Amino acid sequence: MPKYHKLLILDLDETLVYSTEDPLLRNPDFKVFQYHVYKRPGLDYFLSVCTAWFETAIWTASGFEYAHQVIRQIFPETDQLKFIFTSKQCTLRLDYELGSYYVLKRLKKVKKKGYPLEKVLIVDDSPEKSMANYGNAIPIQKYEGKEEDCELFLLLKYLEIIGSLENVRQVEKRGWRAKISKSETE
Ligand SMILES: [Mg+2]
């Protein structure tokens, strides 16, 4: 397997898993506190490829305890992860127009850990959280429990393309699905 010398930061909720107090019609993969947690289709395969290709980390806006419990269930060995960031590392910003707060994942904190940002990718279903570093963000569709979801398989194909770039920030990542279909027909 290739090794891309990049850091891949993955969001948790609605990106890798769907967590809900109201269960779906099928059994959850596991439970954490009062939440029924459903793994996104292909998750185990996706994570095994990601950890082989990249340095991998998790950054969720959820709380520390919940995040660590979910991660323990989906990563057979947690030491495969470079770091786990939770709500504690997120930044709250006030939207003056709406008068409400929103959450930011500021990659400045990752840079401080010694990762050059041209080699950092962050996958999130809410791209507004990575607004401060949109050049690093790969937006992904929200996962809300559908069994026929194939987003992680598509994303792997894209990660293979973008993984080999010297500077990941130089390419436009919105609309990435069109790029995989193009590379497949070439
Ligand atoms: Mg999310």
PDB file of C-alpha atoms and ligand atoms in Angstrom:
ATOM      1  CA  MET A   1       0.000   0.000   0.000  1.00  0.00           C
ATOM      2  CA  PRO A   2       1.227   3.540  -0.729  1.00  0.00           C
ATOM      3  CA  LYS A   3       2.085   5.869   2.130  1.00  0.00           C
ATOM      4  CA  TYR A   4       1.175   9.454   1.483  1.00  0.00           C
ATOM      5  CA  HIS A   5       2.998  11.365   4.258  1.00  0.00           C
ATOM      6  CA  LYS A   6      -0.046  13.425   5.032  1.00  0.00           C
ATOM      7  CA  LEU A   7      -2.124  13.933   8.117  1.00  0.00           C
ATOM      8  CA  LEU A   8      -5.784  12.999   7.645  1.00  0.00           C
ATOM      9  CA  ILE A   9      -8.140  14.376  10.285  1.00  0.00           C
ATOM     10  CA  LEU A  10     -11.558  12.777  10.420  1.00  0.00           C
ATOM     11  CA  ASP A  11     -14.720  14.092  12.003  1.00  0.00           C
ATOM     12  CA  LEU A  12     -16.854  11.594  13.908  1.00  0.00           C
ATOM     13  CA  ASP A  13     -20.604  12.286  13.992  1.00  0.00           C
ATOM     14  CA  GLU A  14     -22.430  12.160  10.656  1.00  0.00           C
ATOM     15  CA  THR A  15     -19.061  11.567   8.988  1.00  0.00           C
ATOM     16  CA  LEU A  16     -18.018   8.148  10.328  1.00  0.00           C
ATOM     17  CA  VAL A  17     -21.025   7.250  12.475  1.00  0.00           C
ATOM     18  CA  TYR A  18     -24.625   8.234  13.086  1.00  0.00           C
ATOM     19  CA  SER A  19     -25.513   8.566  16.715  1.00  0.00           C
ATOM     20  CA  THR A  20     -29.098   8.987  17.809  1.00  0.00           C
ATOM     21  CA  GLU A  21     -31.226   8.764  20.924  1.00  0.00           C
ATOM     22  CA  ASP A  22     -34.136   7.492  18.806  1.00  0.00           C
ATOM     23  CA  PRO A  23     -33.085   4.143  17.352  1.00  0.00           C
ATOM     24  CA  LEU A  24     -33.541   3.396  13.656  1.00  0.00           C
ATOM     25  CA  LEU A  25     -35.504   0.326  12.556  1.00  0.00           C
ATOM     26  CA  ARG A  26     -32.383  -1.822  12.721  1.00  0.00           C
ATOM     27  CA  ASN A  27     -30.126  -2.625  15.639  1.00  0.00           C
ATOM     28  CA  PRO A  28     -27.278  -0.206  16.259  1.00  0.00           C
ATOM     29  CA  ASP A  29     -23.671  -1.386  15.942  1.00  0.00           C
ATOM     30  CA  PHE A  30     -23.134  -0.363  19.550  1.00  0.00           C
ATOM     31  CA  LYS A  31     -24.413   1.997  22.233  1.00  0.00           C
ATOM     32  CA  VAL A  32     -22.649   4.845  23.999  1.00  0.00           C
ATOM     33  CA  PHE A  33     -24.552   6.344  26.927  1.00  0.00           C
ATOM     34  CA  GLN A  34     -28.113   6.840  25.686  1.00  0.00           C
ATOM     35  CA  TYR A  35     -27.048   6.919  22.033  1.00  0.00           C
ATOM     36  CA  HIS A  36     -27.579   4.215  19.459  1.00  0.00           C
ATOM     37  CA  VAL A  37     -24.561   4.334  17.203  1.00  0.00           C
ATOM     38  CA  TYR A  38     -24.587   3.190  13.562  1.00  0.00           C
ATOM     39  CA  LYS A  39     -21.351   2.813  11.638  1.00  0.00           C
ATOM     40  CA  ARG A  40     -21.308   4.301   8.160  1.00  0.00           C
ATOM     41  CA  PRO A  41     -21.261   1.535   5.512  1.00  0.00           C
ATOM     42  CA  GLY A  42     -17.684   0.487   4.744  1.00  0.00           C
ATOM     43  CA  LEU A  43     -16.325   2.113   7.905  1.00  0.00           C
ATOM     44  CA  ASP A  44     -14.013  -0.713   9.002  1.00  0.00           C
ATOM     45  CA  TYR A  45     -12.473  -1.002   5.549  1.00  0.00           C
ATOM     46  CA  PHE A  46     -12.232   2.774   5.200  1.00  0.00           C
ATOM     47  CA  LEU A  47     -10.371   3.174   8.493  1.00  0.00           C
ATOM     48  CA  SER A  48      -7.992   0.317   7.797  1.00  0.00           C
ATOM     49  CA  VAL A  49      -7.016   1.888   4.456  1.00  0.00           C
ATOM     50  CA  CYS A  50      -6.779   5.408   5.897  1.00  0.00           C
ATOM     51  CA  THR A  51      -4.495   4.344   8.732  1.00  0.00           C
ATOM     52  CA  ALA A  52      -2.269   2.525   6.228  1.00  0.00           C
ATOM     53  CA  TRP A  53      -2.088   5.451   3.787  1.00  0.00           C
ATOM     54  CA  PHE A  54      -1.982   8.407   6.184  1.00  0.00           C
ATOM     55  CA  GLU A  55      -1.158   9.576   9.636  1.00  0.00           C
ATOM     56  CA  THR A  56      -4.693   9.599  10.979  1.00  0.00           C
ATOM     57  CA  ALA A  57      -6.359  11.660  13.687  1.00  0.00           C
ATOM     58  CA  ILE A  58      -9.872  12.405  14.913  1.00  0.00           C
ATOM     59  CA  TRP A  59     -11.358  15.801  15.571  1.00  0.00           C
ATOM     60  CA  THR A  60     -14.939  15.966  16.775  1.00  0.00           C
ATOM     61  CA  ALA A  61     -16.896  18.832  18.256  1.00  0.00           C
ATOM     62  CA  SER A  62     -18.435  16.333  20.691  1.00  0.00           C
ATOM     63  CA  GLY A  63     -17.459  15.928  24.306  1.00  0.00           C
ATOM     64  CA  PHE A  64     -14.364  14.074  25.466  1.00  0.00           C
ATOM     65  CA  GLU A  65     -16.048  11.076  27.151  1.00  0.00           C
ATOM     66  CA  TYR A  66     -18.505  10.358  24.346  1.00  0.00           C
ATOM     67  CA  ALA A  67     -15.814  10.746  21.683  1.00  0.00           C
ATOM     68  CA  HIS A  68     -13.386   8.403  23.391  1.00  0.00           C
ATOM     69  CA  GLN A  69     -16.037   5.746  23.876  1.00  0.00           C
ATOM     70  CA  VAL A  70     -17.057   5.847  20.216  1.00  0.00           C
ATOM     71  CA  ILE A  71     -13.433   5.763  19.092  1.00  0.00           C
ATOM     72  CA  ARG A  72     -12.717   2.756  21.293  1.00  0.00           C
ATOM     73  CA  GLN A  73     -15.485   0.921  19.428  1.00  0.00           C
ATOM     74  CA  ILE A  74     -14.463   1.800  15.888  1.00  0.00           C
ATOM     75  CA  PHE A  75     -10.660   1.626  16.175  1.00  0.00           C
ATOM     76  CA  PRO A  76      -9.401  -1.769  17.228  1.00  0.00           C
ATOM     77  CA  GLU A  77      -6.185  -0.108  18.360  1.00  0.00           C
ATOM     78  CA  THR A  78      -6.497   3.501  19.435  1.00  0.00           C
ATOM     79  CA  ASP A  79      -2.724   3.934  19.168  1.00  0.00           C
ATOM     80  CA  GLN A  80      -3.226   4.023  15.385  1.00  0.00           C
ATOM     81  CA  LEU A  81      -4.358   7.609  15.935  1.00  0.00           C
ATOM     82  CA  LYS A  82      -1.914  10.499  16.107  1.00  0.00           C
ATOM     83  CA  PHE A  83      -4.260  12.499  18.325  1.00  0.00           C
ATOM     84  CA  ILE A  84      -7.878  12.868  19.366  1.00  0.00           C
ATOM     85  CA  PHE A  85      -9.292  16.381  19.535  1.00  0.00           C
ATOM     86  CA  THR A  86     -12.762  16.996  20.951  1.00  0.00           C
ATOM     87  CA  SER A  87     -14.918  20.015  21.820  1.00  0.00           C
ATOM     88  CA  LYS A  88     -12.116  21.228  24.092  1.00  0.00           C
ATOM     89  CA  GLN A  89      -9.926  22.046  21.096  1.00  0.00           C
ATOM     90  CA  CYS A  90     -12.736  23.705  19.132  1.00  0.00           C
ATOM     91  CA  THR A  91     -13.129  27.452  19.064  1.00  0.00           C
ATOM     92  CA  LEU A  92     -16.453  29.173  19.708  1.00  0.00           C
ATOM     93  CA  ARG A  93     -17.136  32.186  17.563  1.00  0.00           C
ATOM     94  CA  LEU A  94     -19.981  34.628  17.804  1.00  0.00           C
ATOM     95  CA  ASP A  95     -21.919  35.300  14.630  1.00  0.00           C
ATOM     96  CA  TYR A  96     -22.774  38.944  15.166  1.00  0.00           C
ATOM     97  CA  GLU A  97     -25.556  38.984  12.590  1.00  0.00           C
ATOM     98  CA  LEU A  98     -27.370  35.944  13.939  1.00  0.00           C
ATOM     99  CA  GLY A  99     -26.414  36.588  17.533  1.00  0.00           C
ATOM    100  CA  SER A 100     -25.501  32.918  17.981  1.00  0.00           C
ATOM    101  CA  TYR A 101     -22.317  30.958  18.463  1.00  0.00           C
ATOM    102  CA  TYR A 102     -20.776  28.540  16.017  1.00  0.00           C
ATOM    103  CA  VAL A 103     -17.979  26.023  16.356  1.00  0.00           C
ATOM    104  CA  LEU A 104     -14.676  26.162  14.490  1.00  0.00           C
ATOM    105  CA  LYS A 105     -11.932  23.607  14.138  1.00  0.00           C
ATOM    106  CA  ARG A 106      -8.903  25.826  13.697  1.00  0.00           C
ATOM    107  CA  LEU A 107      -6.024  23.981  12.106  1.00  0.00           C
ATOM    108  CA  LYS A 108      -3.636  26.432  13.690  1.00  0.00           C
ATOM    109  CA  LYS A 109      -3.799  24.048  16.664  1.00  0.00           C
ATOM    110  CA  VAL A 110      -2.698  21.163  14.455  1.00  0.00           C
ATOM    111  CA  LYS A 111       0.114  23.226  12.966  1.00  0.00           C
ATOM    112  CA  LYS A 112       1.331  23.912  16.501  1.00  0.00           C
ATOM    113  CA  LYS A 113       1.709  20.167  16.950  1.00  0.00           C
ATOM    114  CA  GLY A 114       4.233  20.238  14.113  1.00  0.00           C
ATOM    115  CA  TYR A 115       2.130  19.345  11.064  1.00  0.00           C
ATOM    116  CA  PRO A 116       2.710  21.616   8.042  1.00  0.00           C
ATOM    117  CA  LEU A 117      -0.718  22.619   6.777  1.00  0.00           C
ATOM    118  CA  GLU A 118       0.036  21.879   3.127  1.00  0.00           C
ATOM    119  CA  LYS A 119       0.107  18.221   4.201  1.00  0.00           C
ATOM    120  CA  VAL A 120      -3.090  18.226   6.277  1.00  0.00           C
ATOM    121  CA  LEU A 121      -6.551  17.143   5.154  1.00  0.00           C
ATOM    122  CA  ILE A 122      -9.709  17.410   7.241  1.00  0.00           C
ATOM    123  CA  VAL A 123     -12.898  15.539   6.379  1.00  0.00           C
ATOM    124  CA  ASP A 124     -16.114  16.922   7.836  1.00  0.00           C
ATOM    125  CA  ASP A 125     -19.819  16.801   7.055  1.00  0.00           C
ATOM    126  CA  SER A 126     -20.154  20.382   8.300  1.00  0.00           C
ATOM    127  CA  PRO A 127     -17.613  22.319   6.248  1.00  0.00           C
ATOM    128  CA  GLU A 128     -18.451  25.538   8.081  1.00  0.00           C
ATOM    129  CA  LYS A 129     -16.467  24.122  11.021  1.00  0.00           C
ATOM    130  CA  SER A 130     -13.337  24.220   8.853  1.00  0.00           C
ATOM    131  CA  MET A 131     -14.132  27.602   7.350  1.00  0.00           C
ATOM    132  CA  ALA A 132     -10.918  29.060   8.764  1.00  0.00           C
ATOM    133  CA  ASN A 133      -8.943  26.474   6.747  1.00  0.00           C
ATOM    134  CA  TYR A 134     -11.189  25.657   3.819  1.00  0.00           C
ATOM    135  CA  GLY A 135      -8.141  24.859   1.677  1.00  0.00           C
ATOM    136  CA  ASN A 136      -7.620  21.734   3.775  1.00  0.00           C
ATOM    137  CA  ALA A 137     -11.247  20.642   4.032  1.00  0.00           C
ATOM    138  CA  ILE A 138     -12.930  17.847   2.131  1.00  0.00           C
ATOM    139  CA  PRO A 139     -16.679  18.204   2.556  1.00  0.00           C
ATOM    140  CA  ILE A 140     -18.578  14.939   2.854  1.00  0.00           C
ATOM    141  CA  GLN A 141     -22.292  14.193   2.779  1.00  0.00           C
ATOM    142  CA  LYS A 142     -23.996  13.791   6.113  1.00  0.00           C
ATOM    143  CA  TYR A 143     -24.546  10.223   7.228  1.00  0.00           C
ATOM    144  CA  GLU A 144     -27.893   9.753   8.918  1.00  0.00           C
ATOM    145  CA  GLY A 145     -28.154   5.998   8.934  1.00  0.00           C
ATOM    146  CA  LYS A 146     -28.976   5.065   5.330  1.00  0.00           C
ATOM    147  CA  GLU A 147     -27.810   1.531   4.580  1.00  0.00           C
ATOM    148  CA  GLU A 148     -27.132   2.231   0.891  1.00  0.00           C
ATOM    149  CA  ASP A 149     -24.688   5.063   1.611  1.00  0.00           C
ATOM    150  CA  CYS A 150     -21.421   4.702  -0.331  1.00  0.00           C
ATOM    151  CA  GLU A 151     -19.704   7.969   0.530  1.00  0.00           C
ATOM    152  CA  LEU A 152     -16.692   6.367   2.277  1.00  0.00           C
ATOM    153  CA  PHE A 153     -15.887   4.232  -0.780  1.00  0.00           C
ATOM    154  CA  LEU A 154     -16.029   7.299  -3.012  1.00  0.00           C
ATOM    155  CA  LEU A 155     -13.941   9.279  -0.564  1.00  0.00           C
ATOM    156  CA  LEU A 156     -11.201   6.653  -0.616  1.00  0.00           C
ATOM    157  CA  LYS A 157     -10.918   7.068  -4.370  1.00  0.00           C
ATOM    158  CA  TYR A 158     -10.549  10.792  -3.925  1.00  0.00           C
ATOM    159  CA  LEU A 159      -8.031  10.434  -1.104  1.00  0.00           C
ATOM    160  CA  GLU A 160      -5.929   8.322  -3.413  1.00  0.00           C
ATOM    161  CA  ILE A 161      -5.868  11.164  -5.946  1.00  0.00           C
ATOM    162  CA  ILE A 162      -5.261  13.992  -3.524  1.00  0.00           C
ATOM    163  CA  GLY A 163      -2.922  12.049  -1.237  1.00  0.00           C
ATOM    164  CA  SER A 164      -0.059  12.199  -3.685  1.00  0.00           C
ATOM    165  CA  LEU A 165      -0.116  15.999  -4.089  1.00  0.00           C
ATOM    166  CA  GLU A 166       2.780  17.984  -2.651  1.00  0.00           C
ATOM    167  CA  ASN A 167       0.485  20.730  -1.400  1.00  0.00           C
ATOM    168  CA  VAL A 168      -3.120  19.706  -0.792  1.00  0.00           C
ATOM    169  CA  ARG A 169      -4.207  23.317  -0.347  1.00  0.00           C
ATOM    170  CA  GLN A 170      -3.594  24.188  -3.979  1.00  0.00           C
ATOM    171  CA  VAL A 171      -6.588  22.301  -5.338  1.00  0.00           C
ATOM    172  CA  GLU A 172     -10.261  23.051  -5.110  1.00  0.00           C
ATOM    173  CA  LYS A 173     -11.887  20.295  -3.084  1.00  0.00           C
ATOM    174  CA  ARG A 174     -15.528  21.189  -3.322  1.00  0.00           C
ATOM    175  CA  GLY A 175     -17.054  19.128  -6.093  1.00  0.00           C
ATOM    176  CA  TRP A 176     -14.494  16.339  -5.551  1.00  0.00           C
ATOM    177  CA  ARG A 177     -16.982  13.649  -6.660  1.00  0.00           C
ATOM    178  CA  ALA A 178     -16.785  14.923 -10.227  1.00  0.00           C
ATOM    179  CA  LYS A 179     -13.008  14.448 -10.136  1.00  0.00           C
ATOM    180  CA  ILE A 180     -13.192  10.775  -9.294  1.00  0.00           C
ATOM    181  CA  SER A 181     -15.632  10.016 -12.038  1.00  0.00           C
ATOM    182  CA  LYS A 182     -13.376  11.916 -14.436  1.00  0.00           C
ATOM    183  CA  SER A 183     -10.264   9.992 -13.358  1.00  0.00           C
ATOM    184  CA  GLU A 184     -12.158   6.735 -13.834  1.00  0.00           C
ATOM    185  CA  THR A 185     -13.114   7.480 -17.399  1.00  0.00           C
ATOM    186  CA  GLU A 186      -9.636   8.660 -18.405  1.00  0.00           C
TER     187      GLU A 186
HETATM  188 MG    MG B   1     -20.038  15.939  11.993  1.00  0.00          MG
END
